[in-house]
mmCIF file of C-alpha atoms in Angstrom:
data_model
loop_
_atom_site.group_PDB
_atom_site.id
_atom_site.type_symbol
_atom_site.label_atom_id
_atom_site.label_comp_id
_atom_site.label_asym_id
_atom_site.label_seq_id
_atom_site.Cartn_x
_atom_site.Cartn_y
_atom_site.Cartn_z
ATOM 1 C CA MET A 7 -26.022 58.969 -5.330
ATOM 2 C CA THR A 8 -28.855 56.643 -6.261
ATOM 3 C CA ILE A 9 -26.855 53.563 -5.242
ATOM 4 C CA TYR A 10 -25.841 55.194 -1.969
ATOM 5 C CA ASN A 11 -29.393 56.365 -1.216
ATOM 6 C CA GLN A 12 -30.849 52.908 -1.877
ATOM 7 C CA GLY A 13 -28.175 50.707 -0.296
ATOM 8 C CA GLY A 14 -25.759 52.867 1.654
ATOM 9 C CA MET A 15 -22.056 52.070 1.420
ATOM 10 C CA LEU A 16 -22.846 48.353 1.097
ATOM 11 C CA GLY A 17 -24.677 49.115 -2.143
ATOM 12 C CA PHE A 18 -21.316 49.739 -3.807
ATOM 13 C CA TYR A 19 -20.228 46.194 -2.954
ATOM 14 C CA ARG A 20 -23.162 44.266 -4.372
ATOM 15 C CA GLY A 21 -21.851 41.220 -6.203
ATOM 16 C CA VAL A 22 -18.479 41.172 -4.446
ATOM 17 C CA GLY A 23 -19.256 37.723 -2.953
ATOM 18 C CA PRO A 24 -19.448 35.830 -6.251
ATOM 19 C CA THR A 25 -16.470 37.811 -7.535
ATOM 20 C CA LEU A 26 -14.234 36.814 -4.637
ATOM 21 C CA GLY A 27 -15.673 33.309 -4.535
ATOM 22 C CA GLY A 28 -14.870 32.772 -8.188
ATOM 23 C CA ILE A 29 -11.324 34.132 -8.354
ATOM 24 C CA LEU A 30 -9.549 31.237 -6.645
ATOM 25 C CA PRO A 31 -11.431 28.341 -8.299
ATOM 26 C CA TYR A 32 -11.131 29.953 -11.734
ATOM 27 C CA ASN A 33 -7.379 30.437 -11.413
ATOM 28 C CA VAL A 34 -6.903 26.931 -10.026
ATOM 29 C CA ILE A 35 -8.823 25.431 -12.947
ATOM 30 C CA LYS A 36 -6.980 27.602 -15.460
ATOM 31 C CA PHE A 37 -3.433 26.962 -14.193
ATOM 32 C CA TYR A 38 -3.983 23.298 -13.339
ATOM 33 C CA GLY A 39 -5.591 22.679 -16.720
ATOM 34 C CA TYR A 40 -2.772 24.442 -18.537
ATOM 35 C CA GLU A 41 -0.037 22.494 -16.748
ATOM 36 C CA LYS A 42 -1.895 19.196 -17.166
ATOM 37 C CA LEU A 43 -2.504 19.793 -20.876
ATOM 38 C CA LYS A 44 1.168 20.663 -21.421
ATOM 39 C CA ARG A 45 2.164 17.281 -19.981
ATOM 40 C CA TRP A 46 0.284 15.570 -22.799
ATOM 41 C CA VAL A 47 2.456 17.367 -25.346
ATOM 42 C CA PRO A 48 5.515 15.327 -26.393
ATOM 43 C CA LYS A 49 8.729 16.651 -24.792
ATOM 44 C CA GLU A 50 10.281 17.606 -28.117
ATOM 45 C CA ASN A 51 7.303 19.906 -28.839
ATOM 46 C CA ARG A 52 6.908 21.547 -25.405
ATOM 47 C CA SER A 53 8.729 24.692 -26.493
ATOM 48 C CA SER A 54 6.289 25.169 -29.378
ATOM 49 C CA VAL A 55 4.487 28.475 -28.976
ATOM 50 C CA ALA A 56 1.548 27.213 -31.034
ATOM 51 C CA LEU A 57 1.053 24.185 -28.796
ATOM 52 C CA ASN A 58 1.382 26.292 -25.637
ATOM 53 C CA LEU A 59 -1.191 28.725 -27.044
ATOM 54 C CA SER A 60 -3.511 25.781 -27.736
ATOM 55 C CA CYS A 61 -3.090 24.430 -24.195
ATOM 56 C CA GLY A 62 -3.700 27.897 -22.757
ATOM 57 C CA ALA A 63 -6.772 28.431 -24.912
ATOM 58 C CA LEU A 64 -8.271 25.090 -23.902
ATOM 59 C CA ALA A 65 -7.519 25.713 -20.213
ATOM 60 C CA ALA A 66 -9.180 29.149 -20.457
ATOM 61 C CA LEU A 67 -12.167 27.647 -22.260
ATOM 62 C CA ILE A 68 -12.672 25.069 -19.509
ATOM 63 C CA GLY A 69 -12.174 27.588 -16.696
ATOM 64 C CA GLN A 70 -14.596 30.081 -18.222
ATOM 65 C CA THR A 71 -17.243 27.433 -18.874
ATOM 66 C CA VAL A 72 -17.116 26.149 -15.302
ATOM 67 C CA MET A 73 -17.008 29.527 -13.544
ATOM 68 C CA TYR A 74 -19.144 31.692 -15.860
ATOM 69 C CA PRO A 75 -22.397 31.213 -13.880
ATOM 70 C CA LEU A 76 -20.819 33.061 -10.926
ATOM 71 C CA ASP A 77 -20.042 35.955 -13.260
ATOM 72 C CA VAL A 78 -23.693 36.061 -14.333
ATOM 73 C CA VAL A 79 -24.811 36.040 -10.689
ATOM 74 C CA ARG A 80 -22.395 38.874 -9.898
ATOM 75 C CA ARG A 81 -23.612 41.003 -12.798
ATOM 76 C CA GLN A 82 -27.271 40.447 -11.991
ATOM 77 C CA MET A 83 -26.670 41.327 -8.344
ATOM 78 C CA GLN A 84 -24.896 44.518 -9.385
ATOM 79 C CA VAL A 85 -27.636 45.715 -11.726
ATOM 80 C CA ASP A 86 -30.498 44.507 -9.525
ATOM 81 C CA ILE A 87 -33.029 47.249 -8.872
ATOM 82 C CA PRO A 88 -34.113 47.044 -5.240
ATOM 83 C CA ASN A 89 -37.776 46.821 -4.357
ATOM 84 C CA GLN A 90 -39.361 48.757 -1.483
ATOM 85 C CA ASN A 91 -38.137 46.192 1.082
ATOM 86 C CA GLY A 92 -34.482 46.469 0.048
ATOM 87 C CA THR A 93 -32.738 44.270 -2.448
ATOM 88 C CA ARG A 94 -34.225 41.443 -4.421
ATOM 89 C CA TYR A 95 -31.224 39.196 -3.753
ATOM 90 C CA LYS A 96 -30.008 38.878 -0.173
ATOM 91 C CA ASN A 97 -26.955 36.784 -1.114
ATOM 92 C CA SER A 98 -25.294 34.936 -3.968
ATOM 93 C CA ILE A 99 -27.024 31.624 -3.358
ATOM 94 C CA GLU A 100 -30.436 33.274 -3.352
ATOM 95 C CA ALA A 101 -29.540 35.108 -6.561
ATOM 96 C CA PHE A 102 -28.366 31.854 -8.169
ATOM 97 C CA LYS A 103 -31.599 30.062 -7.250
ATOM 98 C CA SER A 104 -33.728 32.998 -8.363
ATOM 99 C CA ILE A 105 -32.028 33.191 -11.760
ATOM 100 C CA ILE A 106 -32.616 29.486 -12.373
ATOM 101 C CA ARG A 107 -36.222 29.647 -11.126
ATOM 102 C CA ASN A 108 -37.252 32.826 -12.966
ATOM 103 C CA GLN A 109 -35.031 32.860 -16.064
ATOM 104 C CA GLY A 110 -34.027 29.221 -16.519
ATOM 105 C CA TRP A 111 -30.623 27.546 -16.148
ATOM 106 C CA ARG A 112 -29.554 28.641 -19.637
ATOM 107 C CA GLN A 113 -29.448 32.231 -18.405
ATOM 108 C CA LEU A 114 -26.404 31.252 -16.319
ATOM 109 C CA TYR A 115 -24.520 30.873 -19.609
ATOM 110 C CA ALA A 116 -25.971 33.870 -21.458
ATOM 111 C CA GLY A 117 -23.131 35.730 -23.162
ATOM 112 C CA LEU A 118 -20.574 32.949 -22.698
ATOM 113 C CA CYS A 119 -19.661 32.751 -26.394
ATOM 114 C CA ILE A 120 -18.885 36.474 -26.520
ATOM 115 C CA ASN A 121 -16.845 36.069 -23.350
ATOM 116 C CA TYR A 122 -14.840 33.297 -25.045
ATOM 117 C CA ILE A 123 -13.854 35.728 -27.803
ATOM 118 C CA LYS A 124 -12.443 38.122 -25.217
ATOM 119 C CA VAL A 125 -10.982 35.850 -22.559
ATOM 120 C CA VAL A 126 -9.645 32.748 -24.327
ATOM 121 C CA PRO A 127 -7.031 34.512 -26.494
ATOM 122 C CA SER A 128 -6.015 36.754 -23.613
ATOM 123 C CA ILE A 129 -5.410 33.876 -21.203
ATOM 124 C CA ALA A 130 -3.692 31.755 -23.868
ATOM 125 C CA ILE A 131 -1.274 34.581 -24.679
ATOM 126 C CA GLY A 132 -0.630 35.338 -21.003
ATOM 127 C CA LEU A 133 0.119 31.726 -20.071
ATOM 128 C CA THR A 134 2.304 31.209 -23.145
ATOM 129 C CA ALA A 135 4.199 34.445 -22.550
ATOM 130 C CA PHE A 136 4.863 33.351 -18.980
ATOM 131 C CA ASP A 137 6.281 30.034 -20.214
ATOM 132 C CA VAL A 138 8.465 31.679 -22.875
ATOM 133 C CA ILE A 139 9.884 34.172 -20.365
ATOM 134 C CA ASP A 140 10.351 31.390 -17.812
ATOM 135 C CA ARG A 141 12.376 29.366 -20.336
ATOM 136 C CA GLN A 142 14.441 32.400 -21.352
ATOM 137 C CA LEU A 143 15.334 33.283 -17.764
ATOM 138 C CA HIS A 144 16.134 29.628 -16.892
ATOM 139 C CA PHE A 145 14.278 29.555 -13.602
ATOM 140 C CA PRO A 146 15.045 26.337 -11.683
ATOM 141 C CA ARG A 147 12.204 23.877 -11.286
#
């Protein structure tokens, strides 16, 4: 009720901009990085689960590092307590600038290491599982 009273229905969608704006670039970085890293693996080792997990982990690490600031912006927009004039952040760009100005650029990466622990293994396993299933089902390329 508090969110609705302070921001109406739009209050429930605070932070949706950076979320939607980060989905496509993150997935492009992740999948492109994974496929590019796999090409560096010698052909005789490409079916190695361990090497595919390593490529997936590195691709996830790169994707998370590049796109994590948008996640921080999204979270801060969602938990932002509005002042009497409305919200403190009018949009994602304003939130991004405000975070850097008031909290420093390092705040954009606060919690990244903990996020690595959660996301990197998950993405590595998902990408590797996809490749193993793809090889087992003999999809044409």
